[in-house]
Structures are given as structure tokens and as C-alpha cells.
Amino acid sequence: HRFFWSEGEPAIKRFLALADFYTAAGYLVELQLRYHPSAEQEGDLAAWEAHVRDIVHRFGSNPRVVAIQVTNEVNITFSPDSSDGSYNGARDALIRGVIAAKDEARRRGYRQLEIGFNWAYRSEPSAESSFWAYLRDHGGKDFLGSLDWVGVDAYPGTVFPPAASDRGRGGLVNAFSTFRCYAATASIPESVPIHVEENGWPTAPPERSYDEQAQVAETMVRTVNDFRGTYNISDYRWFNLRDGDTTSPNFQTQYGLMTDEYQPKPAYPVYRGLVAELGRRYVKPRLALSVRCRSGRWAARLGGPDIGQVLRAGFRVGDLRAAEDATPPFARSISARTFDRDRSRWSMRARATLIDGRVVGLSRSIGRCAD
């Protein structure tokens, strides 16, 4: 979040450290890669593409970095700090950045890394028509073929519409419906899923009470769940975990489920309960390890119904290890000639890293392998 191009190498190093910190703790990471150029960078699309490719190269090698949102809210042109649309070349930065990011991810074999952009619900209708027509006229098949998802940012009852008597349900449904209508203009098919990248409702007692935030959170999250099939919604993020400044008179700093000192608001346990009830439940993938003896070498190979979830695999027997394989069908061989001849059996082990960052271990008992 707020990963600005204009901040250069110091920002890259800062975000690399953050990505390592979070992924080491077991979390998945998505980057919001901002255009936000300096005066010298503004409109230099070749330099921007090079920057995007560099980011993919440096972050995508971490298997738990799973998505990059290229640019932020380019359809918004009046808020350069929060959105990229007011900068020269922003629309082309979105299109060319998405293409460059996906091309680099494919070239380097980062199959876990999904690429998308986001749209804020919503600006003035004529501006929206111009934005989506531009994507239609300048995107083309390379752009469409590079999209794994498109994000929707929606704050009914706070931003647009500014007041929602239905407590967010109608506003969210209209956001998804409007997005699909505009996206069709740009030939983005409904098979490209929606990520609800930003959705929230800030507090500011007494006008915006903590209890009211909890009620609105319940309504909005359940609305997303109710309509996820209708609009192909695969992901949801609440904005934010904690307040920026709980004491500020500006309610825009108080979207958090917690105060700025990490004290839970009533919405916090509500949201945790919704995640437990509605969130996707991961099950162990169905993988199998097969082993054969061939000319004095053990040949190991991964298979099974969920082999498509594997990013790379490594194999070993005791201290003997084969190089990792990052290309299906994920197979390697290990020489059996150096095995302890006094033993009759060993354990062949495989370590499969999945595209979502999880690691699965498998093992097979093996006997002697004759030359």
C-alpha cells in the first residue's frame, strides 16, 4: 500500500523487507504498485515499464507474494496522493504496466503471481465513460490476456453514495453491477473475477458510532457473499485493520476495526466471525509421490489430481538432494550408488511449494536400486 514509483530504490528495499516480514510470519502478500511519478518521471512510460518488470523480478521470487495491483484508482483524477488518475500518462501506465507485469511473471515462471488493476466506485459518468473507452481503444488482446482480476473499491455510506439508508447493501450491489457494465465496454469478460480491494465504513463518535460500524460491516460482508456468484467475486478486503489516527476530527482516518493503539472496536470480533463463517477453507491438496529405479538412480516424480497447484518441488534421500524442479511434471533423479550398502531401505522425500505459498511434504519408503 502506497508503494510509490517516485520514491525509488529506498521504497523498493522497504517493501521487500515488509514482504519478507509478513510472508515469514505465514501471510500472503499483495502489492499495490503505484504509478505516482516524480515530475521527471511523469509520462515516461518506457521507464515505468522497466520499473514494473524490476518489481516483478524482485518480489515474485517469493512464492507467498501472490498478487500485484498495477496503479491505483486511475479513474479518479482529483486526488493525486490517494489515486493515480491525475498524473500524465496514467491510463497508459495502467495498460502497459499490466502487460509488462504479466509478461515478466510468465517469463520467470512466477505462476503464483496474479496481476490486476482496480477501479474506484465511482466518478462522474462522462469521466467514467471516457476511462473505460480508453481501455477499450488502447488495451487490446495483450492487455486482456494479462488480467487475472480487477479490483473494485467501494465505500457506500461514506464516499459514493455518501449516505446509504440501506446501510451499504444497495450501494455495494450497484457498485458491482456498474463495474460489470463498464468493464464490458472494455471487453473485460465476466470470467475475470472481482477482488473487492477496498470496502469499509469509518467511525467518528457520536455521529458514526462503533456499534454502527459493526452493524454496517456485517451487512456489507454478507452482501458480498450473497452476490459473489452473480458478479464472480473471488476476494474481499476490509479497509483497514486499525485507525490511522483515532483522535483526529477527520473521520477518514478511522476506518479501522481497531483503534490506532490496536484496541478492538465492536466490528473486530464481528469481522473475525464472518471470516470464520464465510472464508474459503483450504484442504490439503491431493498429491502423490512415485519412485522408480532406473540404471542405478532413483527417479522421483510428483503427480495427483491437484498437481496444477504445485509451483516447484525438491527431492532428497537422506543427505542426497536433487535440484528443485520448477517445471511440470516435477521430476528428478538421485544416484543410488553412494547409499549405505548395509541398509536395505531408505526414505525418498519430496517438498512441494504450492502457488499459494503453502508447502506440502510427501515421502516414500524405497529399497535397494541395482545398477
XYZ file of C-alpha atoms in Angstrom:
371
model
C 0.000 0.000 0.000
C 1.376 3.422 -1.058
C 4.313 1.864 -2.930
C 5.178 4.987 -4.981
C 7.357 4.869 -8.117
C 8.679 8.340 -7.231
C 10.322 7.059 -4.026
C 12.756 4.865 -5.956
C 15.133 2.282 -4.531
C 14.587 3.156 -0.839
C 10.887 2.316 -1.217
C 11.697 -0.941 -3.013
C 14.010 -2.031 -0.210
C 11.460 -1.009 2.435
C 8.681 -3.010 0.789
C 10.937 -6.010 0.172
C 11.651 -6.054 3.904
C 7.923 -5.798 4.670
C 7.115 -8.614 2.244
C 9.758 -10.828 3.842
C 8.474 -9.965 7.322
C 4.858 -10.831 6.564
C 5.499 -13.920 4.469
C 7.899 -15.319 7.082
C 5.015 -15.000 9.557
C 2.829 -17.111 7.257
C 0.843 -14.410 5.473
C 0.265 -13.927 1.748
C 1.252 -10.537 0.314
C -0.306 -8.404 -2.396
C 1.413 -5.230 -3.595
C -0.358 -2.036 -4.594
C 2.217 -0.741 -7.086
C 1.553 2.968 -7.521
C 2.344 4.978 -10.656
C 2.675 8.234 -8.601
C 5.649 9.593 -10.597
C 8.017 12.435 -9.801
C 7.963 15.466 -12.103
C 10.877 13.976 -14.054
C 9.232 10.547 -14.346
C 5.734 11.706 -15.281
C 4.764 10.365 -18.713
C 7.959 8.320 -19.222
C 6.202 5.043 -19.942
C 9.331 3.153 -21.013
C 10.927 3.859 -17.630
C 7.680 2.882 -15.887
C 7.577 -0.462 -17.719
C 11.183 -1.133 -16.701
C 10.262 -0.333 -13.096
C 7.295 -2.711 -13.189
C 9.442 -5.533 -14.569
C 12.056 -4.913 -11.891
C 9.393 -5.137 -9.169
C 8.042 -8.411 -10.571
C 11.564 -9.832 -10.759
C 12.496 -8.867 -7.193
C 9.239 -9.635 -5.402
C 7.875 -12.546 -7.460
C 10.641 -14.937 -6.430
C 8.939 -15.059 -3.010
C 6.194 -17.697 -3.512
C 3.951 -16.045 -0.915
C 3.852 -12.753 -2.842
C 0.731 -13.665 -4.776
C -0.581 -10.513 -6.500
C 0.369 -7.095 -7.840
C -2.205 -4.358 -8.361
C -0.725 -2.143 -11.079
C -1.568 1.547 -10.420
C -4.320 2.723 -8.088
C -7.725 4.174 -8.980
C -6.719 5.688 -12.326
C -10.359 6.663 -12.945
C -10.061 9.201 -10.067
C -8.405 12.412 -11.276
C -8.714 14.789 -8.300
C -6.668 13.115 -5.544
C -3.007 12.593 -6.558
C -1.963 11.339 -3.116
C -4.507 8.508 -2.947
C -5.112 7.889 -6.680
C -3.036 7.940 -9.871
C -5.509 9.386 -12.362
C -4.350 12.998 -12.111
C -0.866 12.233 -13.475
C 0.008 12.447 -17.175
C 0.123 9.039 -18.797
C -1.786 7.279 -16.000
C -4.124 5.352 -18.297
C -1.237 4.123 -20.429
C 0.711 3.307 -17.251
C -2.165 1.057 -16.219
C -2.381 -0.728 -19.576
C 1.330 -1.065 -20.282
C 2.116 -1.836 -16.654
C -0.347 -4.732 -16.522
C 1.058 -6.170 -19.764
C 4.678 -5.780 -18.609
C 3.971 -7.282 -15.182
C 2.252 -10.373 -16.545
C 4.838 -10.886 -19.266
C 7.662 -10.733 -16.722
C 5.857 -13.093 -14.333
C 5.304 -15.612 -17.126
C 8.879 -15.298 -18.367
C 10.281 -16.009 -14.911
C 7.825 -18.791 -14.098
C 6.136 -16.973 -11.189
C 2.868 -18.860 -11.564
C 1.597 -17.765 -8.159
C 1.790 -14.068 -9.067
C -1.547 -12.716 -10.322
C -1.783 -9.300 -11.983
C -4.672 -6.836 -11.916
C -5.736 -3.214 -11.584
C -8.510 -1.517 -9.625
C -11.414 0.856 -10.147
C -12.971 3.235 -7.615
C -16.764 3.413 -7.441
C -17.245 5.949 -8.926
C -16.551 9.325 -10.585
C -18.805 11.462 -12.792
C -20.488 9.363 -15.563
C -18.876 11.123 -18.522
C -15.432 10.683 -16.941
C -16.164 7.000 -16.375
C -17.242 6.543 -19.984
C -14.002 8.186 -21.132
C -11.879 5.988 -18.869
C -13.405 2.689 -19.952
C -13.474 3.698 -23.625
C -9.745 4.415 -23.381
C -9.089 0.930 -22.032
C -11.193 -0.477 -24.880
C -9.395 1.506 -27.582
C -5.828 1.151 -26.268
C -5.834 -2.111 -24.321
C -6.266 -4.821 -26.910
C -5.772 -8.556 -26.600
C -2.398 -8.284 -24.861
C -3.959 -6.264 -22.050
C -6.991 -8.501 -21.713
C -4.830 -11.613 -21.804
C -2.704 -10.262 -18.955
C -5.557 -9.642 -16.487
C -6.043 -12.166 -13.710
C -8.542 -9.981 -11.794
C -9.889 -6.449 -11.476
C -10.354 -4.715 -8.138
C -13.345 -2.675 -7.002
C -13.002 -0.008 -4.283
C -16.401 0.862 -2.807
C -17.385 2.847 0.304
C -21.181 3.175 0.276
C -22.413 5.439 3.035
C -19.083 7.289 3.101
C -17.774 8.183 -0.377
C -20.350 7.183 -3.008
C -23.185 7.212 -2.359
C -22.344 9.480 0.608
C -25.389 8.374 2.593
C -26.908 4.912 2.417
C -30.187 4.258 4.191
C -29.798 0.557 3.345
C -26.529 0.503 5.354
C -24.398 -0.463 2.381
C -26.236 -3.347 0.722
C -27.785 -1.453 -2.171
C -24.665 0.641 -2.699
C -22.429 -2.410 -2.965
C -24.725 -4.250 -5.345
C -24.859 -1.155 -7.535
C -21.059 -0.923 -7.448
C -20.671 -4.486 -8.736
C -23.418 -4.071 -11.329
C -21.943 -0.766 -12.543
C -18.477 -2.264 -12.745
C -19.613 -5.186 -14.875
C -21.443 -2.801 -17.196
C -18.406 -0.544 -17.649
C -15.979 -3.480 -17.877
C -17.981 -4.957 -20.739
C -17.344 -1.703 -22.612
C -13.638 -2.501 -22.428
C -14.277 -6.161 -23.411
C -13.260 -7.432 -19.960
C -15.238 -10.674 -19.664
C -17.190 -11.741 -16.599
C -14.791 -14.671 -16.270
C -12.211 -12.179 -14.909
C -13.021 -12.171 -11.186
C -13.653 -9.145 -8.992
C -11.455 -8.537 -5.980
C -13.154 -6.214 -3.513
C -9.879 -4.420 -2.872
C -11.254 -1.747 -0.553
C -14.503 -1.624 1.384
C -15.087 -0.053 4.758
C -17.011 2.337 6.960
C -15.193 4.757 9.288
C -16.151 5.713 12.819
C -16.384 9.206 14.321
C -18.414 9.102 17.532
C -21.039 10.226 18.241
C -22.148 10.675 14.565
C -20.511 7.415 13.418
C -20.591 5.095 16.395
C -18.541 1.964 16.955
C -21.702 -0.135 17.213
C -22.968 1.241 13.898
C -19.670 0.292 12.220
C -20.116 -3.278 13.450
C -23.638 -3.408 12.028
C -22.542 -1.981 8.669
C -19.586 -4.386 8.475
C -21.926 -7.337 8.981
C -24.264 -6.064 6.259
C -21.580 -5.308 3.700
C -19.599 -8.523 4.113
C -22.753 -10.621 3.888
C -23.804 -8.655 0.797
C -20.534 -9.536 -0.915
C -21.037 -13.179 -0.007
C -24.648 -13.162 -1.220
C -23.687 -11.761 -4.640
C -20.284 -13.350 -5.170
C -21.721 -15.850 -7.647
C -23.763 -13.259 -9.521
C -20.773 -10.984 -10.176
C -17.880 -13.509 -9.914
C -16.320 -12.073 -6.746
C -13.391 -14.138 -5.500
C -11.695 -11.918 -2.883
C -12.580 -9.396 -0.189
C -10.526 -6.922 1.894
C -11.817 -4.628 4.641
C -10.118 -1.241 4.806
C -8.424 -1.078 7.455
C -7.137 -3.223 10.319
C -6.523 -0.183 12.542
C -7.157 3.568 12.509
C -4.569 5.979 11.216
C -5.451 8.460 13.980
C -8.339 7.674 16.316
C -8.296 11.153 17.874
C -8.420 13.098 14.607
C -11.583 15.123 13.846
C -11.285 13.768 10.265
C -13.278 10.516 10.148
C -11.282 9.422 7.073
C -8.506 8.346 9.472
C -10.826 5.987 11.370
C -11.700 3.096 9.060
C -10.033 0.581 11.352
C -11.514 -2.458 13.035
C -9.204 -1.355 15.862
C -8.105 1.984 17.261
C -4.649 3.318 16.411
C -3.439 1.590 19.612
C -4.804 -1.777 18.430
C -7.752 -1.790 20.802
C -10.551 -3.777 19.107
C -13.738 -1.955 18.191
C -17.014 -3.948 18.217
C -16.556 -4.523 14.466
C -13.380 -6.534 15.093
C -14.977 -9.684 16.584
C -17.830 -9.333 14.068
C -15.369 -9.406 11.175
C -13.410 -12.321 12.665
C -16.640 -14.270 12.958
C -17.545 -13.533 9.345
C -14.136 -14.694 8.139
C -14.513 -17.933 10.101
C -18.028 -18.468 8.758
C -17.645 -17.390 5.139
C -13.941 -17.600 4.321
C -12.532 -20.203 1.975
C -11.373 -23.318 3.767
C -8.128 -24.751 2.493
C -7.740 -28.503 2.312
C -4.551 -30.457 1.792
C -4.027 -30.946 -1.952
C -4.191 -34.428 -3.408
C -0.614 -35.160 -4.440
C 1.285 -38.405 -4.871
C 4.997 -39.255 -4.973
C 6.045 -42.067 -7.297
C 9.563 -43.572 -7.327
C 11.252 -45.919 -9.814
C 14.723 -47.424 -10.094
C 16.476 -46.728 -13.382
C 20.096 -47.699 -14.046
C 21.294 -47.125 -10.524
C 19.309 -43.931 -9.977
C 16.074 -43.325 -8.112
C 13.664 -41.393 -10.347
C 11.070 -39.474 -8.327
C 8.020 -37.739 -9.732
C 5.027 -35.822 -8.342
C 1.510 -36.451 -9.596
C -2.080 -36.460 -8.432
C -5.315 -34.577 -9.138
C -4.013 -31.284 -7.674
C -0.628 -31.224 -9.411
C -1.701 -27.932 -11.025
C -1.337 -26.252 -7.608
C 2.405 -27.025 -7.439
C 4.857 -24.204 -8.130
C 8.076 -26.144 -7.617
C 9.330 -29.310 -5.937
C 12.539 -30.639 -4.396
C 13.541 -34.255 -3.729
C 16.035 -35.890 -1.360
C 17.102 -39.182 0.197
C 18.959 -38.666 3.468
C 21.718 -36.141 2.748
C 21.455 -36.640 -1.012
C 19.460 -33.902 -2.661
C 18.409 -33.178 -6.230
C 17.985 -29.663 -7.615
C 14.494 -28.188 -7.344
C 12.241 -28.586 -10.370
C 10.039 -25.620 -11.286
C 8.547 -27.141 -14.440
C 5.807 -29.794 -14.673
C 5.831 -32.784 -14.408
C 8.150 -32.094 -11.412
C 10.587 -34.995 -11.619
C 14.206 -35.502 -10.591
C 16.597 -38.435 -10.080
C 19.154 -39.190 -7.345
C 22.041 -41.619 -7.687
C 21.696 -44.765 -5.594
C 25.369 -45.779 -5.905
C 26.504 -43.858 -2.800
C 23.815 -45.262 -0.481
C 24.900 -47.145 2.618
C 25.143 -50.738 1.390
C 24.453 -52.044 4.893
C 20.948 -50.642 4.835
C 18.061 -52.218 2.947
C 15.598 -49.309 2.939
C 15.616 -45.507 2.790
C 13.025 -42.727 2.668
C 12.560 -40.660 -0.514
C 11.129 -37.247 0.440
C 9.554 -34.530 -1.688
C 8.861 -30.931 -0.691
C 6.218 -29.263 -2.900
C 5.727 -25.492 -2.774
C 2.215 -24.551 -3.898
C 1.202 -21.474 -5.861
C -0.484 -20.042 -2.743
C 2.786 -20.331 -0.799
C 1.951 -23.403 1.282
C 4.456 -26.240 1.488
C 3.443 -29.923 1.381
C 5.767 -32.783 2.290
C 5.492 -36.336 0.950
C 7.634 -39.442 1.471
C 8.023 -42.983 0.135
C 9.978 -45.916 1.518
C 12.436 -47.265 -1.066
C 14.700 -50.317 -1.203
C 17.946 -51.070 -2.976
C 18.357 -49.862 -6.545
C 20.618 -52.096 -8.641
C 22.879 -50.796 -11.395
